[in-house]
CSV table of C-alpha atoms in Angstrom, one decimal:
chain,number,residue,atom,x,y,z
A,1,UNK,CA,0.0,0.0,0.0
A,2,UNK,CA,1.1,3.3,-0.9
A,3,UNK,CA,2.0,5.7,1.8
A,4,UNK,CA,-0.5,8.2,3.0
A,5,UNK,CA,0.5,11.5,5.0
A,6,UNK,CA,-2.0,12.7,7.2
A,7,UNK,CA,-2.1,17.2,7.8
A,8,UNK,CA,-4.0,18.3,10.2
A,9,UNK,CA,-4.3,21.7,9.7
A,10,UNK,CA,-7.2,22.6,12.7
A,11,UNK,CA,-6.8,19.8,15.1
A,12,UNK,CA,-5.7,19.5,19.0
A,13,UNK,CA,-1.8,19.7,17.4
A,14,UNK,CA,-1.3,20.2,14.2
A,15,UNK,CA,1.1,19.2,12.0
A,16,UNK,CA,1.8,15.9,9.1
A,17,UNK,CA,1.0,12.3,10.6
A,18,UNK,CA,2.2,9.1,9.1
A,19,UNK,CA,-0.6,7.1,10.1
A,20,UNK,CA,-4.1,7.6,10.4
A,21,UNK,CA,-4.9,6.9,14.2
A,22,UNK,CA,-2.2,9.3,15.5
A,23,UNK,CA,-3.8,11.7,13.0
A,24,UNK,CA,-7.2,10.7,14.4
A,25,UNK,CA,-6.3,11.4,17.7
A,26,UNK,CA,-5.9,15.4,16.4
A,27,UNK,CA,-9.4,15.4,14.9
A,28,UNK,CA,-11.5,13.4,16.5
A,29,UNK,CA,-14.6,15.3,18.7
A,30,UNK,CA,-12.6,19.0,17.7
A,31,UNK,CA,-14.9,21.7,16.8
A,32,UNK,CA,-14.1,22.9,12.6
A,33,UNK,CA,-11.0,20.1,12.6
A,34,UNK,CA,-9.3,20.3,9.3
A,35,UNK,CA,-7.1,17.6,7.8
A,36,UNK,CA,-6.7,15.4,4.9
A,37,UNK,CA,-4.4,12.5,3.5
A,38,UNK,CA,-2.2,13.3,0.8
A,39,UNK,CA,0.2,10.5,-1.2
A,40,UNK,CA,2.8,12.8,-1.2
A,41,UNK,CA,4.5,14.9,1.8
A,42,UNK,CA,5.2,18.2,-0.5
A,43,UNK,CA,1.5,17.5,-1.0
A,44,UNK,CA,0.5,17.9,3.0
A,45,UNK,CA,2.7,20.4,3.2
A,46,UNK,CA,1.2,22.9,0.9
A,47,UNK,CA,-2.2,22.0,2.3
A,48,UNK,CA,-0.7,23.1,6.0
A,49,UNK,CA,0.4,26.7,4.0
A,50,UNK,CA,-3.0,27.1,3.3
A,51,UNK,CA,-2.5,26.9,-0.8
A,52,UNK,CA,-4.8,23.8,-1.1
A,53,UNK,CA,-8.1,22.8,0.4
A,54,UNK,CA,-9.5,20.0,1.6
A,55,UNK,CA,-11.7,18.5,-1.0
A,56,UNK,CA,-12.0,14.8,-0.1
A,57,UNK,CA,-12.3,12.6,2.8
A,58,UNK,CA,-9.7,10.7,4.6
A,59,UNK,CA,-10.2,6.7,3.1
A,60,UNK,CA,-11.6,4.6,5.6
A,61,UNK,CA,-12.7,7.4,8.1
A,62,UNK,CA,-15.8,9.7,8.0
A,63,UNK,CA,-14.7,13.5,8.2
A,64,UNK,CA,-16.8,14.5,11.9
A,65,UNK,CA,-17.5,17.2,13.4
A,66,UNK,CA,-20.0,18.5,16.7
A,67,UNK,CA,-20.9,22.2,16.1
A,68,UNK,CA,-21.9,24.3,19.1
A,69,UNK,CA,-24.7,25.8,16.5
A,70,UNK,CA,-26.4,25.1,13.4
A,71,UNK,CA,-24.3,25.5,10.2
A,72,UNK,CA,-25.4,25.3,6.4
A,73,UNK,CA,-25.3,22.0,5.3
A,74,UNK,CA,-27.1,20.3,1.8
A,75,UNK,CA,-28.7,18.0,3.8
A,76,UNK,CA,-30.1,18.6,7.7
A,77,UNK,CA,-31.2,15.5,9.0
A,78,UNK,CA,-33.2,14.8,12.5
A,79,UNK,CA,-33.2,11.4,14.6
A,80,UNK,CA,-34.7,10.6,17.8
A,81,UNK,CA,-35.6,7.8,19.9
A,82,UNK,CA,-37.2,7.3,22.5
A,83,UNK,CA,-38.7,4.4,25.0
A,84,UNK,CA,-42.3,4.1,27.4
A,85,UNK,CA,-39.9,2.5,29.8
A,86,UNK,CA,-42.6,1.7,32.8
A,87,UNK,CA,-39.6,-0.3,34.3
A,88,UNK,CA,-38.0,3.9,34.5
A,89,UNK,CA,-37.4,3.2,38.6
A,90,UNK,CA,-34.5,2.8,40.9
A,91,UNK,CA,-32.9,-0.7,39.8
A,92,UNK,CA,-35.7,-0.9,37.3
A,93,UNK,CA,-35.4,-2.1,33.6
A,94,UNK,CA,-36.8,-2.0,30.5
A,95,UNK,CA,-39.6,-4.8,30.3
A,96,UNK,CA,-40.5,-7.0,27.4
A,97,UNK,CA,-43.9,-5.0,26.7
A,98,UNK,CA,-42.7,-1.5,26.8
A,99,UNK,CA,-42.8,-0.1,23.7
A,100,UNK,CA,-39.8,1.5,21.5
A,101,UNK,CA,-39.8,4.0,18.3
A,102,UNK,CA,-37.2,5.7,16.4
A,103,UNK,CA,-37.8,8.4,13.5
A,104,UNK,CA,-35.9,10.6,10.8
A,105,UNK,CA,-36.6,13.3,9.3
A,106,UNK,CA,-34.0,14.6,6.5
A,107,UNK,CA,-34.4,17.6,4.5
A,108,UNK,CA,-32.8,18.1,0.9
A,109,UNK,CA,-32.4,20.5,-1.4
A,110,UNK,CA,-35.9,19.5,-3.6
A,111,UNK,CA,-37.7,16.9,-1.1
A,112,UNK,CA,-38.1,15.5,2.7
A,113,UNK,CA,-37.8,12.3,3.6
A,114,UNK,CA,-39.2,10.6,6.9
A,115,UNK,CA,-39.6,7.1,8.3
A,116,UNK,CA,-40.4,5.6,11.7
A,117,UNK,CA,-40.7,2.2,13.3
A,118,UNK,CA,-41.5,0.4,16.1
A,119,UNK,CA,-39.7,-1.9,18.7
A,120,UNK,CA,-40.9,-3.7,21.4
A,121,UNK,CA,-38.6,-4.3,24.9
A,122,UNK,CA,-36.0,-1.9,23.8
A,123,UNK,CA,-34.2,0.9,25.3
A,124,UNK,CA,-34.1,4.2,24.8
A,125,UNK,CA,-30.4,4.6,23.6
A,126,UNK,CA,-30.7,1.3,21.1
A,127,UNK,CA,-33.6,3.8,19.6
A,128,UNK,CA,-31.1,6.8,19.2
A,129,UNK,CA,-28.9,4.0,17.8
A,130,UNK,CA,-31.4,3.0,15.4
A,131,UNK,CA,-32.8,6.5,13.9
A,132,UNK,CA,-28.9,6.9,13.1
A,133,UNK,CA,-28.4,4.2,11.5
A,134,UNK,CA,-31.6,3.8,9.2
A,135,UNK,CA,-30.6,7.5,8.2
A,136,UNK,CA,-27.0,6.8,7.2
A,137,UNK,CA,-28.4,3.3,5.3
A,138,UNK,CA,-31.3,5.8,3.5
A,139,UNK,CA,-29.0,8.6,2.9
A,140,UNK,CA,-26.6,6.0,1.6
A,141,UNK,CA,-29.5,4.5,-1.0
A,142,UNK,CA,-29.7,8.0,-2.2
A,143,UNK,CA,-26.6,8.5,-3.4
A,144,UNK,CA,-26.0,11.4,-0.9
A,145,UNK,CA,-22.8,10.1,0.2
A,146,UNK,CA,-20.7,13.1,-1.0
A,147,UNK,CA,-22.6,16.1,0.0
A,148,UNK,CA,-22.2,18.2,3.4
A,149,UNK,CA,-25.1,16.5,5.8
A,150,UNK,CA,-25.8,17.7,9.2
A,151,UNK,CA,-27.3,16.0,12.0
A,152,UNK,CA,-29.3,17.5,14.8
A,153,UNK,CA,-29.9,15.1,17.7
A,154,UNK,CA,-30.8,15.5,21.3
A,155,UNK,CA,-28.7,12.2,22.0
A,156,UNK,CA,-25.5,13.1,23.7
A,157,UNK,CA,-24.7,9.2,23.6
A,158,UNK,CA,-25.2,9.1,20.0
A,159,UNK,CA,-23.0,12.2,19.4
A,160,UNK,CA,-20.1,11.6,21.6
A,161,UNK,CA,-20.1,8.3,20.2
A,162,UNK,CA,-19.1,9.5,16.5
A,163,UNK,CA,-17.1,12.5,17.7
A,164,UNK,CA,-15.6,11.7,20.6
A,165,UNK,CA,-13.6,8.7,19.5
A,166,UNK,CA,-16.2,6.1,21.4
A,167,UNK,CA,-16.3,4.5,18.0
A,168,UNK,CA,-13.2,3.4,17.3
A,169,UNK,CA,-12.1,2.1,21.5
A,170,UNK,CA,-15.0,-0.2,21.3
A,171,UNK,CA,-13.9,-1.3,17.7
A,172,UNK,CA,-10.0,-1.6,19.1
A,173,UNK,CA,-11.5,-3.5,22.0
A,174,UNK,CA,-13.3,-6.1,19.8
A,175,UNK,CA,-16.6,-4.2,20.4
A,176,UNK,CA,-16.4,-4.1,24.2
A,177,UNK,CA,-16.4,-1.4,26.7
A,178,UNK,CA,-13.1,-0.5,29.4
A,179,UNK,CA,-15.7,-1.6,31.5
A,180,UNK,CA,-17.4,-5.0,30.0
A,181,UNK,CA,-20.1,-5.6,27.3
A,182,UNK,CA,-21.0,-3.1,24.6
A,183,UNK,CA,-24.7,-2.9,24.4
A,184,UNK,CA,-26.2,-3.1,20.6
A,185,UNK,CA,-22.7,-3.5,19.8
A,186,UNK,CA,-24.0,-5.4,16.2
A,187,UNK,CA,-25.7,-1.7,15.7
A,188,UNK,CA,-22.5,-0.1,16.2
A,189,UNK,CA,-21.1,-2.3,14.3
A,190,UNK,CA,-23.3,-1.1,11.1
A,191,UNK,CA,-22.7,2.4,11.9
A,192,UNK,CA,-18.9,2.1,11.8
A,193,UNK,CA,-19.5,0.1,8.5
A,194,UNK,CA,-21.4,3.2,6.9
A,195,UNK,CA,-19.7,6.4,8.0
A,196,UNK,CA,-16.4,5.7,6.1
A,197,UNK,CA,-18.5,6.1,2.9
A,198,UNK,CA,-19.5,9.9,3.8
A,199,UNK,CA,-17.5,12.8,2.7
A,200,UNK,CA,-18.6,15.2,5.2
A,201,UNK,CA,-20.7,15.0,8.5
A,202,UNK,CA,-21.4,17.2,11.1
A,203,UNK,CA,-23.4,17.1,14.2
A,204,UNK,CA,-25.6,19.1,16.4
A,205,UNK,CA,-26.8,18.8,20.2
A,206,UNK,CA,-30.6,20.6,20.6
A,207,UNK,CA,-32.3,20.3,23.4
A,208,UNK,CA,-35.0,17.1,23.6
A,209,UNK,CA,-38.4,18.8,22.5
A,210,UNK,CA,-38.2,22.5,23.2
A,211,UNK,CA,-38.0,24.8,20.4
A,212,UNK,CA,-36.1,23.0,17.4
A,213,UNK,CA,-38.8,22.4,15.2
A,214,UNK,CA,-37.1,19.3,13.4
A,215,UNK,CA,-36.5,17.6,16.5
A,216,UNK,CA,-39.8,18.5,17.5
A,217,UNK,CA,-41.3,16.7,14.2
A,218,UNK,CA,-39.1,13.2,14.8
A,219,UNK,CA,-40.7,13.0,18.3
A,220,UNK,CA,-43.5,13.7,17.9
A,221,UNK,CA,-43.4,10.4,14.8
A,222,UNK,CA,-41.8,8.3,16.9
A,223,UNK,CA,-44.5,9.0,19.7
A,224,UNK,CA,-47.6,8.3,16.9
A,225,UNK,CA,-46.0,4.9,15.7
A,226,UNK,CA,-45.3,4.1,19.9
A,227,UNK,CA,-49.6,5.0,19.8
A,228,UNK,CA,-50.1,2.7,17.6
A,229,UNK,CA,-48.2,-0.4,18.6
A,230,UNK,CA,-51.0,-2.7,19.8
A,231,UNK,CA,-50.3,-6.1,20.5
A,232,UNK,CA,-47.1,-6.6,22.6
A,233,UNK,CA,-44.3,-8.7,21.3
A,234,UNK,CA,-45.6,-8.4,17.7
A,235,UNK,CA,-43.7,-5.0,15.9
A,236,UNK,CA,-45.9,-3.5,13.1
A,237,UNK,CA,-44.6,-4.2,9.5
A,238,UNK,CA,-42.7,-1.1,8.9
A,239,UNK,CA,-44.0,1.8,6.8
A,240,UNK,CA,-40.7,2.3,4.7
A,241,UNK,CA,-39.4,6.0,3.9
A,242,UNK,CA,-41.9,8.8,3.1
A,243,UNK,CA,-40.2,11.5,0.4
A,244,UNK,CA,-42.8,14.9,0.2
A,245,UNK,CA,-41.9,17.4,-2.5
A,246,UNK,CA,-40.9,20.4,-0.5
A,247,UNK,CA,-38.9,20.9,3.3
A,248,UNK,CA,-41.2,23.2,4.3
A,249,UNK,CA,-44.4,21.6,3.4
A,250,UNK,CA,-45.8,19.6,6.5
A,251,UNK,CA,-45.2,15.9,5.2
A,252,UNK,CA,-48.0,13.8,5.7
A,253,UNK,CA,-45.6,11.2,6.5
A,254,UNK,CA,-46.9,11.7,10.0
A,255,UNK,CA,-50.4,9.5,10.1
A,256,UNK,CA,-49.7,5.8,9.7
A,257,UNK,CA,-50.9,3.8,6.6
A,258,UNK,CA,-54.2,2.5,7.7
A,259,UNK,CA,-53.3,-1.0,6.6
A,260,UNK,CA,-50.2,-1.5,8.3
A,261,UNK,CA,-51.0,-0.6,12.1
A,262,UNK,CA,-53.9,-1.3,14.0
A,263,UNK,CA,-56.1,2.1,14.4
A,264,UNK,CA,-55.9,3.7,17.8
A,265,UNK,CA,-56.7,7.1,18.7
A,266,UNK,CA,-53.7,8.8,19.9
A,267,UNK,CA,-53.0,10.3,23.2
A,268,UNK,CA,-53.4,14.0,24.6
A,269,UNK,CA,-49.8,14.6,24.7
A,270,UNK,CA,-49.1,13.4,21.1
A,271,UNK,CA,-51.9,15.2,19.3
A,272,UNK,CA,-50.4,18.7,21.3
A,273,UNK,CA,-46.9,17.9,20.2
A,274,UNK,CA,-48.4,16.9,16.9
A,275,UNK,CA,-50.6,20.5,16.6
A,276,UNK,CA,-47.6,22.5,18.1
A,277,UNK,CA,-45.1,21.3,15.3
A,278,UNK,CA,-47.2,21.1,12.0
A,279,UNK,CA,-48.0,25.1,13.5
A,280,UNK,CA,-44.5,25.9,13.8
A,281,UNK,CA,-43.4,24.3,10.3
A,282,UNK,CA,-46.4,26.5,8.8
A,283,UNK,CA,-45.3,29.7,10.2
A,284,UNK,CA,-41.8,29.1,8.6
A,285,UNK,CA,-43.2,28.4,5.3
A,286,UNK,CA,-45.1,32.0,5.8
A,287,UNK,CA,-48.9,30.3,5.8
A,288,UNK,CA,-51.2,31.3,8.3
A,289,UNK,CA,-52.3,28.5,10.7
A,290,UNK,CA,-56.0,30.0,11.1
A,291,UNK,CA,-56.6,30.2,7.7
């Protein structure tokens, strides 16, 4: 194999690296990191002046980064998970009929795709896990590879996992923790098999279900499809990806497919998120709500 330098021209120290890992080390969860592999070291070297820029991914590792805020992006893309744990108390655990959900949302340029589904006896996190990992796999179908995609999440598990370098221990460690067993470790697995094929990530913490409108949307999907999981033990087929024409239309994505889930009117809590979202995404696509 040929022999790849490694400049990391934002990073924790910057400099040319021989080898990818110590390079990773510079990169890895730092806010606007720059680097890039080069085949030849005059090559990293004029990229650390400044006279080139980077324009491809390292092979074999996803270019990450968490931003404190926002920032443009071609694609934005929303996952969430969540879990009606009724096992939620001290020493308590997740029970067989508690039910599970994850959901996406991701916006492109010319249409929005969503897609939910259900899980029953599963935790909260494996959710997070999930929405992540269906929207990598759909993004992925879509030939979206290449282009700039942002992530907004409310999973700080999730997050630190990709940028933080949790990743690749638990892949040194044969998919273990320091500490013992990796749960969902075959999910991880997935994940780490996906992200080398994207060009450019980056990720964003909001706050679970306040104000961010996106995040907003995914949970309030997630809760619908957790309403309408009837029969414990037995997980609805799953609807498959929704695309609407438009990211600021209200996709109607949102109601299940009346021949794929058992009918069930939905609770208080979910028809107010449901209300308070589809408002806010009218108001940003300047349509009236009380017209």
């Amino acid at each position: 194999m040929a022999q790849k330098f490694y400049a990391v021209r934002q990073g924790r120290q910057t400099g040319i690296y021989r080898t990818w890992p110590d390079a990773q080390k510079q990169v890895s969860g730092y806010p606007g990191a720059q680097y890039k592999s080069f085949p030849t070291e005059a090559a990293a070297q004029a990229f650390m002046a400044g006279t080139s820029t980077p324009t491809h991914a390292t092979p074999g590792a996803a270019k990450v980064r968490a931003t404190g805020s926002a920032t443009p992006a071609d694609i934005t893309v929303y996952t969430d998970g969540g879990s009606r744990n009724t096992g939620n108390v001290a020493g308590g655990h997740v029970r067989n009929d508690d039910k599970a959900a994850w959901a996406y949302r991701m916006e492109l340029p010319d249409q929005v795709v969503t897609d939910s589904a259900g899980e029953w006896g599963a935790s909260n996190n494996r959710m997070e896990i999930m929405a992540f990992l269906r929207a990598l796999q759909q993004l992925s179908r879509l030939g979206q590879a290449t282009k700039s995609v942002q992530f907004v999440l409310d999973s700080r598990y999730v997050l630190n996992a990709v940028t933080q370098g949790w990743l690749a221990g638990w892949k040194r460690r044969g998919w273990k923790r320091s500490a013992g067993p990796l749960a969902n470790a075959e999910l991880w697995r997935e994940v780490d098999q996906l992200l080398p094929q994207f060009s450019h990530l980056s990720f964003h913490w909001t706050k679970g279900h306040a104000t961010n409108q996106g995040n907003v949307f995914v949970d309030h999907l997630l809760n619908q499809t957790m309403d309408h999981m009837t029969t414990p033990g037995v997980t609805p087929p799953a609807k498959g990806p929704v695309t609407t024409a438009s990211p600021k239309a209200a996709p109607a994505s949102v109601a299940p497919h009346p021949t794929q889930v058992a009918a069930q009117p939905a609770s208080h809590q979910t028809v107010d998120r449901s209300v308070a979202a589809i408002r806010q995404i009218l108001r940003d696509a300047g349509v009236s709500d009380d017209q």
